[in-house]
Amino acid sequence: MTPAPAHVAGAGMIRFGKYPADVTLESMAVRAAHAAMDDAGATASQVDAVYVGHVFGGPVAGQRIAVQLGLDGLPVSNHENYCASGATAIREAWTALAAGLHDVALVIGVEKMTDRVAGGVRPDPGDLDAAMGFVMAAGHGMSARRYMADHGATRAQIAAVAVKNHAHSVHNPYAQYQRPVSLEEVLGARPIAEPLGLLDCSPISDGAAALILCTPRGLARLGIGGTTPRVLGCALVSGSVQLGTDDLNAEDVSRRAAEQAWELTGVGPEDIDLVEMHDCFTIAEIVRLEGIGLIPRGEGARWTELGHTRIGGKLPVNASGGLLSRGHPVGATGVAQACELTWQLREQAAGRQVDGARVGLAYCKGGTVSGTDGGSVTTLVISR
């Protein structure tokens, strides 16, 4: 049986970017939460529970935020699944609403990275990959080389992901970067992990995003009538142990997350009109779209080059600009993706609007665990 959907009553964000030290994690979260509550017409007294996704926020960050929002005393939970933390918080809120535990839930994704992260993000220091000096960029550099060798893709085709996503972010007032980049700029950028350069990589970012999710009773409590976007479901899987003989870009963990999403929601890949994809690196957008079955295996680079994943193409991907240009404050990303889908389905996305969109999917992949094909993967489906 498909669980009951959660209605998206409100969505709010602050612009992602690099904020000074006196802008705290709590203050960013409060601003995003107030934006979502204002969008829903909700007051603090109408909120039943708070779900907060973050990675570097420290102990009980959600409770610190709740106190500043006047939501002290409520059930508050903190969710850490690396880059999938915000989406995991959405999943937990959706589950609680479907179970009848609450009627109005506030979900916040937030991260202050610029004063906590130096250089690229890494696995946990106790993980074998980290002990061997592995960084995320190295893994994606290897992925790009393998993909090029296996499928005849060119460096320019992979770089075209960054060109596309920066072109989309020009129209996103919440994006960290709001200017286009040329293919020549991407190809000529400072090398990070060959063949990937600086513009193939998502930046270190600060930011926050929030949602108000409701049951039908919750909508009535807020005085909201008519049609609202609905969270049909959010799948969550973790990486499985690999034997060392599998294809580096097999993305079995993505396949399993997609299959779980289709089963939970009753939606299939043929129903998806737009995608917010976890493009932490250019190659990641390509292999993950293939992994969840939205693009034929080995065709992702060519689809990008041909414009199929641009706004107006066959399958618009990252109309928000994605992680590459909207920014990637890791705990906030999954909620920001859901905000973007909400605005798209409401037809409130202005210059980046995907015409006629009815069903959107957001994908997040969080972290690595040595010997497996990933830490956690979420696939969130939102419809009109």
Short mmCIF file of C-alpha atoms in Angstrom, two decimals, residues 11-296:
data_model
loop_
_atom_site.label_atom_id
_atom_site.label_comp_id
_atom_site.label_asym_id
_atom_site.label_seq_id
_atom_site.Cartn_x
_atom_site.Cartn_y
_atom_site.Cartn_z
CA ALA A 11 8.84 26.55 1.42
CA GLY A 12 11.59 29.00 2.28
CA MET A 13 15.32 29.51 1.77
CA ILE A 14 18.08 32.00 2.27
CA ARG A 15 20.62 32.59 -0.45
CA PHE A 16 23.43 30.07 -0.31
CA GLY A 17 26.95 31.46 -0.18
CA LYS A 18 29.87 32.21 2.13
CA TYR A 19 28.77 34.08 5.24
CA PRO A 20 30.98 35.80 7.84
CA ALA A 21 31.62 34.21 11.23
CA ASP A 22 29.01 36.32 12.99
CA VAL A 23 26.27 34.75 10.85
CA THR A 24 25.56 31.61 12.84
CA LEU A 25 24.05 28.29 11.86
CA GLU A 26 21.12 29.05 14.12
CA SER A 27 20.44 32.46 12.59
CA MET A 28 20.45 31.03 9.05
CA ALA A 29 18.05 28.26 10.06
CA VAL A 30 15.71 30.73 11.76
CA ARG A 31 15.56 32.92 8.65
CA ALA A 32 14.73 29.96 6.39
CA ALA A 33 12.17 28.61 8.86
CA HIS A 34 10.43 31.97 9.11
CA ALA A 35 10.30 32.17 5.30
CA ALA A 36 8.64 28.74 5.11
CA MET A 37 6.23 29.54 7.94
CA ASP A 38 5.29 32.85 6.33
CA ASP A 39 4.75 31.07 3.02
CA ALA A 40 2.37 28.65 4.75
CA GLY A 41 0.73 31.29 6.92
CA ALA A 42 1.77 29.22 9.95
CA THR A 43 2.53 30.50 13.44
CA ALA A 44 4.81 28.84 15.96
CA SER A 45 1.80 27.63 17.97
CA GLN A 46 0.57 25.64 14.96
CA VAL A 47 3.77 23.58 14.54
CA ASP A 48 3.73 20.09 16.08
CA ALA A 49 7.31 18.92 15.56
CA VAL A 50 10.68 19.99 14.12
CA TYR A 51 13.05 17.89 12.00
CA VAL A 52 16.54 19.26 11.31
CA GLY A 53 19.15 17.94 8.86
CA HIS A 54 22.76 19.02 9.41
CA VAL A 55 26.26 17.50 9.42
CA PHE A 56 28.62 19.93 11.15
CA GLY A 57 26.13 21.68 13.41
CA GLY A 58 27.21 20.00 16.64
CA PRO A 59 25.12 18.35 19.35
CA VAL A 60 21.39 19.19 19.51
CA ALA A 61 21.63 21.87 16.83
CA GLY A 62 17.93 21.40 16.12
CA GLN A 63 17.03 22.17 19.72
CA ARG A 64 19.20 25.31 19.66
CA ILE A 65 17.34 26.44 16.55
CA ALA A 66 13.93 25.55 18.00
CA VAL A 67 14.52 27.72 21.06
CA GLN A 68 15.24 30.73 18.84
CA LEU A 69 12.04 30.02 16.89
CA GLY A 70 9.90 29.83 20.02
CA LEU A 71 9.38 26.12 19.41
CA ASP A 72 11.03 24.89 22.60
CA GLY A 73 9.36 21.93 24.22
CA LEU A 74 8.27 20.32 20.94
CA PRO A 75 9.57 17.01 19.61
CA VAL A 76 12.83 18.01 17.86
CA SER A 77 15.06 15.52 16.05
CA ASN A 78 18.45 15.88 14.37
CA HIS A 79 19.35 13.91 11.23
CA GLU A 80 22.86 13.32 9.90
CA ASN A 81 23.34 11.36 6.67
CA TYR A 82 26.05 13.57 5.19
CA CYS A 83 24.78 15.15 1.96
CA ALA A 84 21.44 13.34 2.34
CA SER A 85 20.81 14.78 5.81
CA GLY A 86 18.16 17.31 4.79
CA ALA A 87 16.33 14.77 2.64
CA THR A 88 16.46 12.28 5.51
CA ALA A 89 14.81 14.87 7.75
CA ILE A 90 12.05 15.24 5.14
CA ARG A 91 11.63 11.46 5.07
CA GLU A 92 11.25 11.28 8.84
CA ALA A 93 8.69 14.09 8.88
CA TRP A 94 6.75 12.47 6.01
CA THR A 95 6.75 9.15 7.89
CA ALA A 96 5.45 10.76 11.10
CA LEU A 97 2.68 12.58 9.26
CA ALA A 98 1.64 9.41 7.43
CA ALA A 99 1.56 7.58 10.78
CA GLY A 100 -0.76 10.19 12.26
CA LEU A 101 1.72 11.35 14.92
CA HIS A 102 1.64 15.00 13.82
CA ASP A 103 -0.33 17.25 11.48
CA VAL A 104 2.10 20.16 10.93
CA ALA A 105 5.85 19.59 10.76
CA LEU A 106 8.69 22.04 10.22
CA VAL A 107 11.68 20.59 8.35
CA ILE A 108 14.95 22.51 8.24
CA GLY A 109 18.18 21.74 6.41
CA VAL A 110 21.10 23.91 7.46
CA GLU A 111 24.88 24.03 7.33
CA LYS A 112 27.66 26.50 8.17
CA MET A 113 30.66 25.05 6.34
CA THR A 114 32.99 27.99 5.74
CA ASP A 115 34.23 28.11 9.34
CA ARG A 116 34.19 24.32 9.85
CA VAL A 117 35.59 22.79 6.64
CA ALA A 118 39.05 23.44 5.19
CA GLY A 119 39.65 22.16 1.65
CA GLY A 120 37.51 19.36 0.28
CA VAL A 121 35.14 17.26 2.36
CA ARG A 122 36.48 13.88 3.42
CA PRO A 123 35.22 10.57 4.81
CA ASP A 124 35.25 10.11 8.58
CA PRO A 125 38.85 10.02 9.87
CA GLY A 126 38.29 6.48 11.14
CA ASP A 127 37.29 5.20 7.70
CA LEU A 128 39.92 3.23 5.76
CA ASP A 129 39.52 5.44 2.70
CA ALA A 130 40.30 8.52 4.77
CA ALA A 131 43.34 6.83 6.30
CA MET A 132 44.64 6.23 2.77
CA GLY A 133 44.23 9.91 1.87
CA PHE A 134 41.05 9.55 -0.15
CA VAL A 135 38.99 12.71 -0.77
CA MET A 136 35.64 12.94 -2.54
CA ALA A 137 37.12 14.73 -5.55
CA ALA A 138 39.53 11.84 -6.16
CA GLY A 139 36.71 9.33 -6.36
CA HIS A 140 34.80 11.43 -8.86
CA GLY A 141 37.93 12.01 -10.92
CA MET A 142 38.32 8.24 -11.21
CA SER A 143 34.63 7.96 -12.07
CA ALA A 144 35.04 10.45 -14.91
CA ARG A 145 38.07 8.65 -16.36
CA ARG A 146 36.29 5.29 -16.20
CA TYR A 147 33.16 6.73 -17.83
CA MET A 148 35.16 8.29 -20.65
CA ALA A 149 37.00 5.02 -21.26
CA ASP A 150 33.88 2.86 -21.14
CA HIS A 151 31.49 5.01 -23.15
CA GLY A 152 33.66 7.15 -25.41
CA ALA A 153 32.54 10.33 -23.66
CA THR A 154 34.65 13.44 -24.05
CA ARG A 155 35.97 15.81 -21.43
CA ALA A 156 33.89 18.58 -23.03
CA GLN A 157 30.67 16.56 -22.69
CA ILE A 158 31.27 16.17 -18.95
CA ALA A 159 32.15 19.85 -18.59
CA ALA A 160 28.87 20.73 -20.31
CA VAL A 161 27.06 19.80 -17.07
CA ALA A 162 28.65 22.80 -15.36
CA VAL A 163 27.84 25.10 -18.29
CA LYS A 164 24.18 24.01 -18.19
CA ASN A 165 23.75 24.31 -14.44
CA HIS A 166 25.40 27.73 -14.22
CA ALA A 167 23.12 28.91 -17.04
CA HIS A 168 20.12 27.78 -14.98
CA SER A 169 21.35 29.44 -11.77
CA VAL A 170 21.36 32.87 -13.39
CA HIS A 171 17.60 32.87 -12.75
CA ASN A 172 17.77 31.57 -9.16
CA PRO A 173 17.91 34.36 -6.53
CA TYR A 174 18.96 31.81 -3.88
CA ALA A 175 22.00 30.52 -5.79
CA GLN A 176 25.54 31.09 -4.57
CA TYR A 177 26.67 31.78 -8.15
CA GLN A 178 24.38 33.63 -10.54
CA ARG A 179 26.48 34.04 -13.65
CA PRO A 180 26.95 31.83 -16.71
CA VAL A 181 30.24 30.08 -17.42
CA SER A 182 31.53 29.07 -20.83
CA LEU A 183 32.78 25.65 -21.85
CA GLU A 184 36.23 27.18 -22.26
CA GLU A 185 36.14 28.44 -18.66
CA VAL A 186 35.26 25.01 -17.34
CA LEU A 187 37.92 23.24 -19.40
CA GLY A 188 40.55 25.83 -18.49
CA ALA A 189 39.87 25.97 -14.76
CA ARG A 190 42.47 24.98 -12.19
CA PRO A 191 42.84 21.17 -12.00
CA ILE A 192 41.45 19.53 -8.86
CA ALA A 193 41.39 15.76 -9.58
CA GLU A 194 42.12 14.97 -13.20
CA PRO A 195 40.23 15.24 -15.43
CA LEU A 196 38.03 17.45 -13.22
CA GLY A 197 38.79 21.10 -12.60
CA LEU A 198 37.54 23.72 -10.18
CA LEU A 199 34.28 24.40 -12.07
CA ASP A 200 33.48 20.68 -12.15
CA CYS A 201 33.23 20.75 -8.34
CA SER A 202 30.51 22.09 -6.07
CA PRO A 203 31.70 24.81 -3.68
CA ILE A 204 31.98 24.99 0.09
CA SER A 205 28.80 26.82 1.11
CA ASP A 206 26.68 28.11 3.96
CA GLY A 207 22.91 28.14 3.82
CA ALA A 208 19.53 26.97 5.05
CA ALA A 209 16.20 25.85 3.59
CA ALA A 210 12.91 24.85 5.20
CA LEU A 211 9.51 23.29 4.52
CA ILE A 212 6.18 23.16 6.29
CA LEU A 213 4.66 19.72 5.70
CA CYS A 214 1.05 18.94 6.63
CA THR A 215 -1.59 16.26 6.69
CA PRO A 216 -5.03 17.27 5.34
CA ARG A 217 -5.96 18.10 8.93
CA GLY A 218 -2.88 20.28 9.14
CA LEU A 219 -3.83 22.16 6.00
CA ALA A 220 -7.25 22.82 7.50
CA ARG A 221 -5.60 24.06 10.69
CA LEU A 222 -3.60 26.55 8.63
CA GLY A 223 -6.64 27.56 6.60
CA ILE A 224 -5.12 26.32 3.35
CA GLY A 225 -7.53 25.12 0.69
CA GLY A 226 -7.10 24.09 -2.92
CA THR A 227 -4.27 22.08 -4.40
CA THR A 228 -0.82 21.99 -2.85
CA PRO A 229 2.29 20.04 -3.94
CA ARG A 230 2.58 16.68 -2.22
CA VAL A 231 5.52 14.64 -0.98
CA LEU A 232 4.47 11.25 -2.33
CA GLY A 233 7.37 9.50 -0.66
CA CYS A 234 11.07 9.48 0.06
CA ALA A 235 13.19 6.36 -0.33
CA LEU A 236 16.33 5.80 1.72
CA VAL A 237 18.96 3.13 1.15
CA SER A 238 22.58 2.68 2.18
CA GLY A 239 25.56 1.36 0.27
CA SER A 240 26.16 -2.36 0.09
CA VAL A 241 29.47 -4.17 0.41
CA GLN A 242 31.38 -4.43 -2.88
CA LEU A 243 33.71 -7.27 -3.83
CA GLY A 244 36.05 -5.13 -5.90
CA THR A 245 35.05 -6.52 -9.29
CA ASP A 246 32.04 -4.27 -9.98
CA ASP A 247 31.95 -1.39 -12.45
CA LEU A 248 33.06 1.81 -10.73
CA ASN A 249 30.02 3.58 -12.21
CA ALA A 250 27.49 0.80 -11.77
CA GLU A 251 25.50 2.91 -9.25
CA ASP A 252 23.67 -0.08 -7.83
CA VAL A 253 22.90 1.97 -4.73
CA SER A 254 21.13 4.53 -6.95
CA ARG A 255 19.19 1.80 -8.74
CA ARG A 256 17.95 0.42 -5.43
CA ALA A 257 16.95 3.87 -4.20
CA ALA A 258 14.98 4.50 -7.39
CA GLU A 259 13.22 1.16 -7.25
CA GLN A 260 12.22 1.84 -3.65
CA ALA A 261 10.87 5.26 -4.67
CA TRP A 262 8.75 3.79 -7.46
CA GLU A 263 7.35 1.18 -5.08
CA LEU A 264 6.61 3.73 -2.33
CA THR A 265 4.94 6.31 -4.54
CA GLY A 266 3.31 4.45 -7.41
CA VAL A 267 5.23 6.73 -9.78
CA GLY A 268 7.58 5.39 -12.45
CA PRO A 269 10.57 6.86 -14.27
CA GLU A 270 8.37 7.67 -17.24
CA ASP A 271 6.33 10.04 -15.03
CA ILE A 272 9.22 12.28 -13.97
CA ASP A 273 9.13 15.76 -15.53
CA LEU A 274 12.15 17.33 -13.84
CA VAL A 275 15.00 16.31 -11.56
CA GLU A 276 17.02 17.99 -8.85
CA MET A 277 20.17 15.86 -8.97
CA HIS A 278 23.03 15.72 -6.48
CA ASP A 279 25.70 17.07 -8.85
CA CYS A 280 28.49 17.45 -6.31
CA PHE A 281 30.73 16.98 -9.37
CA THR A 282 29.83 17.17 -13.04
CA ILE A 283 30.31 13.45 -13.61
CA ALA A 284 28.05 12.67 -10.65
CA GLU A 285 25.02 14.17 -12.40
CA ILE A 286 25.62 11.95 -15.41
CA VAL A 287 26.22 8.58 -13.71
CA ARG A 288 23.46 9.06 -11.14
CA LEU A 289 20.83 9.95 -13.74
CA GLU A 290 21.79 6.72 -15.46
CA GLY A 291 21.83 4.83 -12.16
CA ILE A 292 18.22 5.72 -11.35
CA GLY A 293 17.14 4.75 -14.85
CA LEU A 294 16.15 8.15 -16.21
CA ILE A 295 18.81 8.12 -18.96
CA PRO A 296 20.06 5.02 -20.82
#
